[in-house]
XYZ file of C-alpha atoms in Angstrom:
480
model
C 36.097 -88.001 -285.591
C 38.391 -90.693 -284.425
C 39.462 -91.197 -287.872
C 39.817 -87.790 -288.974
C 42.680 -87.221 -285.661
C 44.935 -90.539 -287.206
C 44.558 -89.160 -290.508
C 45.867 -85.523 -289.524
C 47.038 -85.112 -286.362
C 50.693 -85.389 -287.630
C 50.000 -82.871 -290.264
C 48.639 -80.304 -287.691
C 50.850 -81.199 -284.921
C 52.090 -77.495 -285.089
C 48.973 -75.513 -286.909
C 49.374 -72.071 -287.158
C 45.952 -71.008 -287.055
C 45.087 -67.536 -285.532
C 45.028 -68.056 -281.773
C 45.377 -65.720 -278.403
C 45.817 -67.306 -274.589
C 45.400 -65.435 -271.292
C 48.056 -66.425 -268.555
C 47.453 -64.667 -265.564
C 45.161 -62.010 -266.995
C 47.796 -61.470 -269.474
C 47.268 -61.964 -273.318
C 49.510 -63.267 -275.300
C 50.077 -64.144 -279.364
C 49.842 -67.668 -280.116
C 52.855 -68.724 -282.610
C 51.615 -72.047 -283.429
C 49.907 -74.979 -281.473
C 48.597 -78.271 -281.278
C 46.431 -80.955 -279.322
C 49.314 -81.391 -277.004
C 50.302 -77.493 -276.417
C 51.128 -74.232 -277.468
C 54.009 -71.483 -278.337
C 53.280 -68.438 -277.485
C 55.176 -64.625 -278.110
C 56.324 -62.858 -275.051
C 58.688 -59.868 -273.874
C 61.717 -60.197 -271.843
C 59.965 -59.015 -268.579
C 57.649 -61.862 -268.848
C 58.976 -64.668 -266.369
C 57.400 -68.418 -266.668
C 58.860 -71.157 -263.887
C 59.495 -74.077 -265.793
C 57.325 -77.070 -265.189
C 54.941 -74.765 -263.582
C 51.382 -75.648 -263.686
C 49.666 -71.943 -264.850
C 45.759 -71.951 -265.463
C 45.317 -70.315 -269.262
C 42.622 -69.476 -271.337
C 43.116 -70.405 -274.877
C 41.171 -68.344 -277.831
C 39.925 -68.633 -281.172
C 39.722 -65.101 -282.520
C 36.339 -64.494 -284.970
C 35.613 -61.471 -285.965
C 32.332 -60.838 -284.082
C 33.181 -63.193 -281.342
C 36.044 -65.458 -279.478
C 36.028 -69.115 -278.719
C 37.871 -69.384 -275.513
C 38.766 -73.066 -273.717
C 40.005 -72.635 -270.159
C 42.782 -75.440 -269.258
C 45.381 -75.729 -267.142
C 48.883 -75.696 -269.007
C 52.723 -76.474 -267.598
C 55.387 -74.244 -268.740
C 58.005 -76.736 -270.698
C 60.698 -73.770 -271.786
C 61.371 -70.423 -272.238
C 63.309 -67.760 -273.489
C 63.889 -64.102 -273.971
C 60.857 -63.448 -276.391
C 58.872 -67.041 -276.251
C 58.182 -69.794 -274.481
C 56.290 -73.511 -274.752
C 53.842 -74.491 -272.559
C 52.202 -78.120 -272.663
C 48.171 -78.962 -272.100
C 48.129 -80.545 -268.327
C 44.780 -82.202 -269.448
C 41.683 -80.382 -271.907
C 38.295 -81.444 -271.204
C 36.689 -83.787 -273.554
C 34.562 -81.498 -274.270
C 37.653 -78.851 -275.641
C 39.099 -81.708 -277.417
C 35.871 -81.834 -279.742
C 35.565 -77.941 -280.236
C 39.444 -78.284 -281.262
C 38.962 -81.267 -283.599
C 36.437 -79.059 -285.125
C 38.005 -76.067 -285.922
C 41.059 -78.168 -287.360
C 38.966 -80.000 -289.888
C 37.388 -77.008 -290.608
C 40.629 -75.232 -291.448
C 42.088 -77.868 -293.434
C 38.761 -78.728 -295.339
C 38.496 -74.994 -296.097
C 35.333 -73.557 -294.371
C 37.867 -70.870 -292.494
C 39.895 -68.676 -293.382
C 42.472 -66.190 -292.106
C 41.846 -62.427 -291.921
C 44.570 -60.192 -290.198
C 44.579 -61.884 -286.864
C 40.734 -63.633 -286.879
C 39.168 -66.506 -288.469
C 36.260 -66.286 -290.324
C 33.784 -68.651 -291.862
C 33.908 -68.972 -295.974
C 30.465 -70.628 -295.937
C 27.720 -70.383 -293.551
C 25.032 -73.809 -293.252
C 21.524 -72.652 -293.879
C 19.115 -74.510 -291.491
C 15.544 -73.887 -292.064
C 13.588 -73.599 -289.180
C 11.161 -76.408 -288.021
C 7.216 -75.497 -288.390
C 4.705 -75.783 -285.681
C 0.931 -76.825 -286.073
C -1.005 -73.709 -284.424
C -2.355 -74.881 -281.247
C -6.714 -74.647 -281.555
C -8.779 -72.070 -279.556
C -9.263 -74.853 -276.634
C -5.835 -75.390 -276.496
C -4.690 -72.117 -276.272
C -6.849 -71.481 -273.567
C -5.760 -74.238 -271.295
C -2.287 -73.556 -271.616
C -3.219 -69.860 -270.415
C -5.251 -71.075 -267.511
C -2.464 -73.259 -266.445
C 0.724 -70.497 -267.044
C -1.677 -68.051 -264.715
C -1.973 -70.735 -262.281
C 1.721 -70.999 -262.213
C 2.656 -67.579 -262.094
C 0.239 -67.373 -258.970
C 2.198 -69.981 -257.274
C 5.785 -68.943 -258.071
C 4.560 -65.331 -256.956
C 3.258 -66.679 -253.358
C 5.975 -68.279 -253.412
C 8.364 -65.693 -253.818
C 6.351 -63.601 -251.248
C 7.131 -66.423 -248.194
C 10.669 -66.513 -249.137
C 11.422 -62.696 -249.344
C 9.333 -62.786 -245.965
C 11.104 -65.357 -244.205
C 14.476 -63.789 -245.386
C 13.386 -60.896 -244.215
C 12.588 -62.094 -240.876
C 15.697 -64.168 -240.570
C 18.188 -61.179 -241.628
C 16.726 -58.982 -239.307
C 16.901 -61.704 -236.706
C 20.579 -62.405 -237.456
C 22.667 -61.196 -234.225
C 25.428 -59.942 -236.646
C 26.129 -56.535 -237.699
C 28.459 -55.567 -241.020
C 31.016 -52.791 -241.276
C 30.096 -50.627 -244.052
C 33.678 -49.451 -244.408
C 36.961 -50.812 -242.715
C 40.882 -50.451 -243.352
C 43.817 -51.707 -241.534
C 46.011 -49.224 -239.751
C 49.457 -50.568 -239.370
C 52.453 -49.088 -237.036
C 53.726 -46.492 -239.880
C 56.082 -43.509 -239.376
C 56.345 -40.551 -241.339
C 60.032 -38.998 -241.886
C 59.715 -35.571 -242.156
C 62.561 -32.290 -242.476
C 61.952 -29.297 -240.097
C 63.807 -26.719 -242.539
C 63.793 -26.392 -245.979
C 66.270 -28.736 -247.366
C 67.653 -29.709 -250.482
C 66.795 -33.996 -251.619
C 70.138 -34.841 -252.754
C 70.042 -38.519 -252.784
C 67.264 -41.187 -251.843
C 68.752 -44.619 -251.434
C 65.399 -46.769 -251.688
C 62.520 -46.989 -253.312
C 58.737 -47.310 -252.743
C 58.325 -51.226 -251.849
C 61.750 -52.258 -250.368
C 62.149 -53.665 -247.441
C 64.795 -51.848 -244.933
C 66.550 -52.525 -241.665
C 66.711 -50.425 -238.871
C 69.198 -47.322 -238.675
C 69.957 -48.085 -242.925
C 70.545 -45.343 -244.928
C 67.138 -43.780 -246.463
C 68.086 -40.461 -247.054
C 70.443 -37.325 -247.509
C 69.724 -33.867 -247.343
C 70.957 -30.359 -247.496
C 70.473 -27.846 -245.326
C 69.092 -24.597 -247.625
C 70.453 -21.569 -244.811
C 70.471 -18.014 -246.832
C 73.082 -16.516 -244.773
C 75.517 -19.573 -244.310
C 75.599 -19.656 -248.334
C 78.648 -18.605 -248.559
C 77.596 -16.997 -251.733
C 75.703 -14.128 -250.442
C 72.448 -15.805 -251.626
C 73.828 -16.698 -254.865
C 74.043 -20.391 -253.966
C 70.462 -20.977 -252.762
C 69.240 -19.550 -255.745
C 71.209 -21.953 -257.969
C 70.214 -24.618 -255.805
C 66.646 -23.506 -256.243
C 67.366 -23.337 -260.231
C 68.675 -27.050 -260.322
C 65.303 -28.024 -258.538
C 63.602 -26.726 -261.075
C 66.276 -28.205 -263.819
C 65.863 -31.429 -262.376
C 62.240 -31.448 -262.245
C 62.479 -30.508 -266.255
C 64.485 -33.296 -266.845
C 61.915 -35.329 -265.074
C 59.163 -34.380 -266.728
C 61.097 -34.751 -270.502
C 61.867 -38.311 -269.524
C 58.696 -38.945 -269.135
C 57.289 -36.994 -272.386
C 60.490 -39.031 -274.331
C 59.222 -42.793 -272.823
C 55.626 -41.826 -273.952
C 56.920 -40.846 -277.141
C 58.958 -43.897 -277.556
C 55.538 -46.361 -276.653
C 53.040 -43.747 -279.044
C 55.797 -44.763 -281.761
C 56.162 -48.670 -281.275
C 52.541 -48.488 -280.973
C 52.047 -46.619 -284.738
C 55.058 -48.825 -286.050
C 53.265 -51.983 -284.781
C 49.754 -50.292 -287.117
C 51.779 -49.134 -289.898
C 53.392 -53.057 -290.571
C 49.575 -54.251 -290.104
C 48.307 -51.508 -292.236
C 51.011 -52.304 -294.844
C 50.049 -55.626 -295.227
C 45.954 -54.827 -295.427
C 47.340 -52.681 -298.446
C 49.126 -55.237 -300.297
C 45.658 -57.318 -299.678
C 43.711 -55.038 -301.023
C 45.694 -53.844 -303.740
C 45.707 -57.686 -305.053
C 42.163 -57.389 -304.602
C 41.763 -54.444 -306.630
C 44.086 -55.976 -309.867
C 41.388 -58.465 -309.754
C 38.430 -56.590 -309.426
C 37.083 -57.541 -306.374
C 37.199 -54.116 -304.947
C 36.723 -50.487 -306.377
C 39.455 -48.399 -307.257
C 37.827 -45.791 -304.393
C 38.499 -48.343 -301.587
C 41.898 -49.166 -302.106
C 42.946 -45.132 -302.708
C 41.458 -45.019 -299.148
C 43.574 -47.851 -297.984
C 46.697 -46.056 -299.736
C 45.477 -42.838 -298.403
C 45.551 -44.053 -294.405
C 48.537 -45.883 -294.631
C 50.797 -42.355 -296.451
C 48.954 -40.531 -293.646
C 49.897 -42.367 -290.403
C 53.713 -42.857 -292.096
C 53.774 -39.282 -291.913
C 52.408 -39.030 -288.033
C 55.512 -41.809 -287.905
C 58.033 -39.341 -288.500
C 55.930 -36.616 -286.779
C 56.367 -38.173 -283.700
C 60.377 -39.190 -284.452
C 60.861 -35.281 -285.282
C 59.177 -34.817 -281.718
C 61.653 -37.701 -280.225
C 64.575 -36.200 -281.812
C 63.891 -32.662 -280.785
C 63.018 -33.666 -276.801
C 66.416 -35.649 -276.443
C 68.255 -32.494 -277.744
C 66.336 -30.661 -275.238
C 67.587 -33.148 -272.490
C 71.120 -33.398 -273.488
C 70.772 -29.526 -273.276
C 69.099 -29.540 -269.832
C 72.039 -31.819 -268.511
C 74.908 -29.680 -269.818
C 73.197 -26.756 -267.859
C 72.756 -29.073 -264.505
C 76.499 -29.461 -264.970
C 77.471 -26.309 -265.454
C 75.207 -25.253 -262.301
C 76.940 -28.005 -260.125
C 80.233 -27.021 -261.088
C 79.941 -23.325 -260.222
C 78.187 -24.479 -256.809
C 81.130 -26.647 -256.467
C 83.773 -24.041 -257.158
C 83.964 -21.433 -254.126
C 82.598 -21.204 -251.083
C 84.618 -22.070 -247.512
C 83.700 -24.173 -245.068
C 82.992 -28.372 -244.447
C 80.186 -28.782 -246.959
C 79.211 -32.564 -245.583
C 78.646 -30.480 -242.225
C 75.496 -29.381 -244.599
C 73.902 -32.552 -244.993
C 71.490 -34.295 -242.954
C 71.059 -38.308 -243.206
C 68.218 -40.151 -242.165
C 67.802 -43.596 -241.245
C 65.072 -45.763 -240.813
C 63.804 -46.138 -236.729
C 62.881 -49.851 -236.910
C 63.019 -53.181 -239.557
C 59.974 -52.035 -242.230
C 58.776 -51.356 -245.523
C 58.932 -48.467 -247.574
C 55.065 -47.488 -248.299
C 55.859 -44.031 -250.016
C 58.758 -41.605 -251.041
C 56.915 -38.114 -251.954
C 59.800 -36.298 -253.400
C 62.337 -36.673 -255.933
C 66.527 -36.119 -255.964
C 66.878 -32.280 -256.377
C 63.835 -31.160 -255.058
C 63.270 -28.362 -252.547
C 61.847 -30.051 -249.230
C 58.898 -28.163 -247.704
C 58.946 -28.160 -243.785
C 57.327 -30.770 -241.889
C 55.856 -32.171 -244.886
C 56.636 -35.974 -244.970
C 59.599 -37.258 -247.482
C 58.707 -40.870 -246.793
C 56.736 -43.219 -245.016
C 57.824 -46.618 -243.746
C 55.752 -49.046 -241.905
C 57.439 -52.055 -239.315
C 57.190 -55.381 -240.112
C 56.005 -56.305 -236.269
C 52.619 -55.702 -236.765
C 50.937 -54.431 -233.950
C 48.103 -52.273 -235.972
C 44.255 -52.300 -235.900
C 41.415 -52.703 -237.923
C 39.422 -49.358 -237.740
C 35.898 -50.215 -239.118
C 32.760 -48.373 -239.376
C 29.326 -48.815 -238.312
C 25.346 -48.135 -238.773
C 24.509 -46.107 -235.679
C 21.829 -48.438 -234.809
C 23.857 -51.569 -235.419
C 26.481 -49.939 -232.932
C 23.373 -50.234 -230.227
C 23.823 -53.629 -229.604
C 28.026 -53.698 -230.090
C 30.115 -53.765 -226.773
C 33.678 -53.954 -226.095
C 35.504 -57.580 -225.662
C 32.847 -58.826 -228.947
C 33.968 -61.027 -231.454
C 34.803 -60.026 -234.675
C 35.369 -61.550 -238.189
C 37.713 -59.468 -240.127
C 37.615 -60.680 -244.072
C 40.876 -58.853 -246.276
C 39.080 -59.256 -249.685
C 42.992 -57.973 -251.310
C 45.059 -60.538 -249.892
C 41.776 -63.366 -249.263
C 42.420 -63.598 -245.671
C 40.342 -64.314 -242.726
C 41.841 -63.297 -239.063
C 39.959 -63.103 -235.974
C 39.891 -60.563 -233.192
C 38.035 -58.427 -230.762
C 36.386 -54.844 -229.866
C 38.709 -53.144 -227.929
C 37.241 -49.371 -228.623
C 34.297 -47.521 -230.262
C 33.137 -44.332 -231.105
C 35.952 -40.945 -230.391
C 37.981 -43.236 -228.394
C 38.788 -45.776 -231.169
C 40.158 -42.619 -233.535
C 43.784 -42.785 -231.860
C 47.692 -41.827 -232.805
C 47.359 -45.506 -234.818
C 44.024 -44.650 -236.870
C 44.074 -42.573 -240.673
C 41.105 -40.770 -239.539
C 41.082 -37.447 -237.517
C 38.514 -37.248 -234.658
C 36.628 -34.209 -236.231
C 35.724 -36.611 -238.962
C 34.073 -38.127 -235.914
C 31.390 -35.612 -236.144
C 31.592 -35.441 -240.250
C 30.582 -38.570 -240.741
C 27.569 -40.460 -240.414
C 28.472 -44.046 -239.092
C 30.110 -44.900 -235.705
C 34.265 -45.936 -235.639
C 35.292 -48.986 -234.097
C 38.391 -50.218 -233.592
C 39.324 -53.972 -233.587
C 42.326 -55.778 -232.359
C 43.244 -58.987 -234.375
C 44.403 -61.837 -232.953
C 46.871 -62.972 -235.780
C 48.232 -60.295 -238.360
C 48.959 -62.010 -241.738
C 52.589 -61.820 -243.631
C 50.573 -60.085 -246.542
C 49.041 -57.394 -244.021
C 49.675 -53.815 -244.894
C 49.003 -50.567 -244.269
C 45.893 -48.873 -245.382
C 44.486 -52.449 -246.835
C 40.794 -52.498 -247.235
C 38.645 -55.149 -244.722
C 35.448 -56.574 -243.992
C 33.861 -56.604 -240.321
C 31.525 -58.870 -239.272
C 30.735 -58.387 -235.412
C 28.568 -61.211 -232.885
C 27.368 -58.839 -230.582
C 27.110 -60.717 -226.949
C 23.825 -59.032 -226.402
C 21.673 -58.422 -229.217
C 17.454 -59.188 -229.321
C 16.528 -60.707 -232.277
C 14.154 -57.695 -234.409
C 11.396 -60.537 -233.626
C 11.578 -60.239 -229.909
C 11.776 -56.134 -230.277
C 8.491 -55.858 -232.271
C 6.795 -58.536 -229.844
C 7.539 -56.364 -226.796
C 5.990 -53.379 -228.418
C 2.879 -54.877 -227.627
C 3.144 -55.497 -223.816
């Protein structure tokens, strides 16, 4: 093997040998690699920190299975649609498979198909044969697997028992559902408004008394119009909700046809394959008129789909040359300070926007929320639910272990509240859910709150009740 890497590692310094890698969950088209590293095809949103160390999982597509090597790989360069990364270190054991598959490439025994390898020749290894074992034999080894089943099986038994025992023993109890609540406020319009500009967006982070917000006031007999006005206002609502929902159709379009484009170049060269494979007989004429066949038909869903493209962006340019047209006749007339209309809203403390429920243009409904901010001072709770006979032995001032599985955080606090009173002003849950459903609310002050810690995170609760009798002790006093 050692000779076989002088002889051609310089040849296959940069093989190009179908190959995928996984970087961060992500896959990603190998363009060519070696021993050292790899060069891989990405998009422009894809961002790699140089000389970052990234854990990757390179794979050698077959086409009824992978060969995947995990390794740990450092980012070297990158650019707008690739980047280089080089092996940190590969296992010896990598190395070999590696070494493998190279000599195997060059020597031949694969081959390239689409994106996958497959073998050209297959090693036929006859299996070994066994003398039959004689009557006496046979017996003994059946006397001694009985034997051994027996054992494992009491075996088994004392463990399951002694688990068992010790579980029930345990002075712990486990939520069997748990969330945190943080200090969140819901904005909300008391008349039915008009959204005519949000200034952030689900996710940023906001100061206190900034700018969220502007609406206007929808009042049918301060129109000005006689009426006319909130009706047009009504009918850009619904224009801007169209527009909306063509954007949308138009971006699906556009990925449905990068997606068929991507096929027909794929398909395209399958054809040329097998067309080469039908001038020399190697296929029937019947398989390579299907080939033809599938490639014509999804060409013509290709310009199927373009006709659809085409025909929605007319639609849109339409739909904004009436939204115009409605804004300038709005516009036009009227008398009166229209800013005395609006309403803006501002955020009541430093937070983060968790959720913005309406779009520009649409028609507010009252005392429904528009958005919903929580403060970064966290001051929230754990609410966590319990087995009714695990609450039994749970008081308030107990520990508790609270486990965020999201952000892999441990914090530790205390019981402050259970049952109706720990469903408050700060919890999700109403208190007629209370009687709904079957397990017992507690609520759990932590000690620390976490940077990552937001609202409505799932948790874990694990509770050392102060005074809890081990199941042991319970069943012993039954008899006395």
């Amino acid at each position: 093997m050692a000779e076989f890497e002088d002889a051609h590692l310089r040849k296959t310094y940069r093989l190009k040998i179908p190959a995928k890698v996984s970087i961060d969950g992500k896959e990603y088209k190998v363009l060519d690699w070696s021993y050292e590293g790899f060069r891989i095809e990405k998009s422009k949103e894809d961002v790699f920190e140089k000389d970052k160390v990234y854990k990757v999982k390179f794979i050698l597509p077959f086409a009824s299975f992978n060969v995947a090597i995990n390794a740990e790989a450092i980012n070297k360069w990158s650019s707008e649609d690739q980047a280089g990364f080089e092996f940190k270190e590969l296992p010896d054991e990598a190395k070999e498979i590696l070494k493998k598959y190279v000599q195997a490439y060059i020597e031949g025994r694969l081959e390239e198909f689409g994106e996958f390898l497959s073998t050209a020749e297959r090693l036929m290894v006859p299996p070994p044969i066994e003398e039959p074992l004689t009557e006496e034999e046979e017996r003994r080894l059946n006397r001694k697997l009985f034997i051994a089943i027996l054992v494992y099986l009491l075996i088994a038994l004392a463990l399951a028992f002694g688990l068992y025992l010790v579980f029930w023993a345990t002075p712990k109890a486990y939520s069997v559902d748990a969330f945190y609540s943080g200090n969140v406020v819901s904005l909300i319009t008391p008349w039915e408004a008009i959204l005519e500009k949000v200034y952030v967006k689900e996710g940023d982070e906001v100061r206190k008394n900034q700018v969220l917000f502007k609406t206007s006031r929808i009042e049918d007999e301060k129109d000005g119009y006689g009426g006319v006005g909130v009706r047009i206002l009504r009918d850009r609502a619904a224009i801007l909700r169209e527009i909306e929902k063509t954007k949308n159709k138009i971006a699906l379009l556009d990925e449905r046809i990068k997606a068929t484009r991507f096929r027909l170049r794929s398909l395209k060269v399958e054809l040329e394959k097998a067309k080469s494979a039908f001038e020399l007989g190697y296929i029937s004429r019947s398989v390579y008129e299907d080939k033809e066949n599938e490639y014509k038909e999804l060409l013509l869903s290709l310009r199927e789909l373009e006709k659809e493209k085409s025909a929605d962006e007319r639609y849109l340019a339409f739909l904004y040359t009436l939204l115009k047209e409605l804004g300038s006749f709005y516009a036009g007339g009227g008398g009166g300070d229209e800013e005395d209309n609006f309403e803006i809203y501002r955020a009541p403390f430093d937070g983060i926007v968790l959720s913005v429920y309406y779009l520009e243009g649409q028609i507010l409904t009252p005392g429904m929320p528009v958005m919903v901010i929580e403060s970064l001072e966290k001051k929230g709770y754990v609410i966590a639910r319990f087995k009714k006979r695990d609450v039994l032995y749970i008081n308030v001032g107990d520990k508790a272990r609270v486990y965020f599985p999201s952000i892999e955080k441990t914090v530790e606090g205390k019981v402050i509240a259970i049952g109706k009173k720990a469903l408050g002003d700060e919890s999700m849950i109403s208190e007629s859910e209370e009687y709904a459903l079957p397990d017992v609310p507690v609520k759990i002050e932590l000690f620390e709150y976490p940077q990552e810690l937001h609202h409505g995170i799932k948790a874990e609760v694990e509770i050392t009740p102060k005074h809890y009798e081990p199941y042991i002790i319970r069943y012993i006093k039954r008899f006395f």
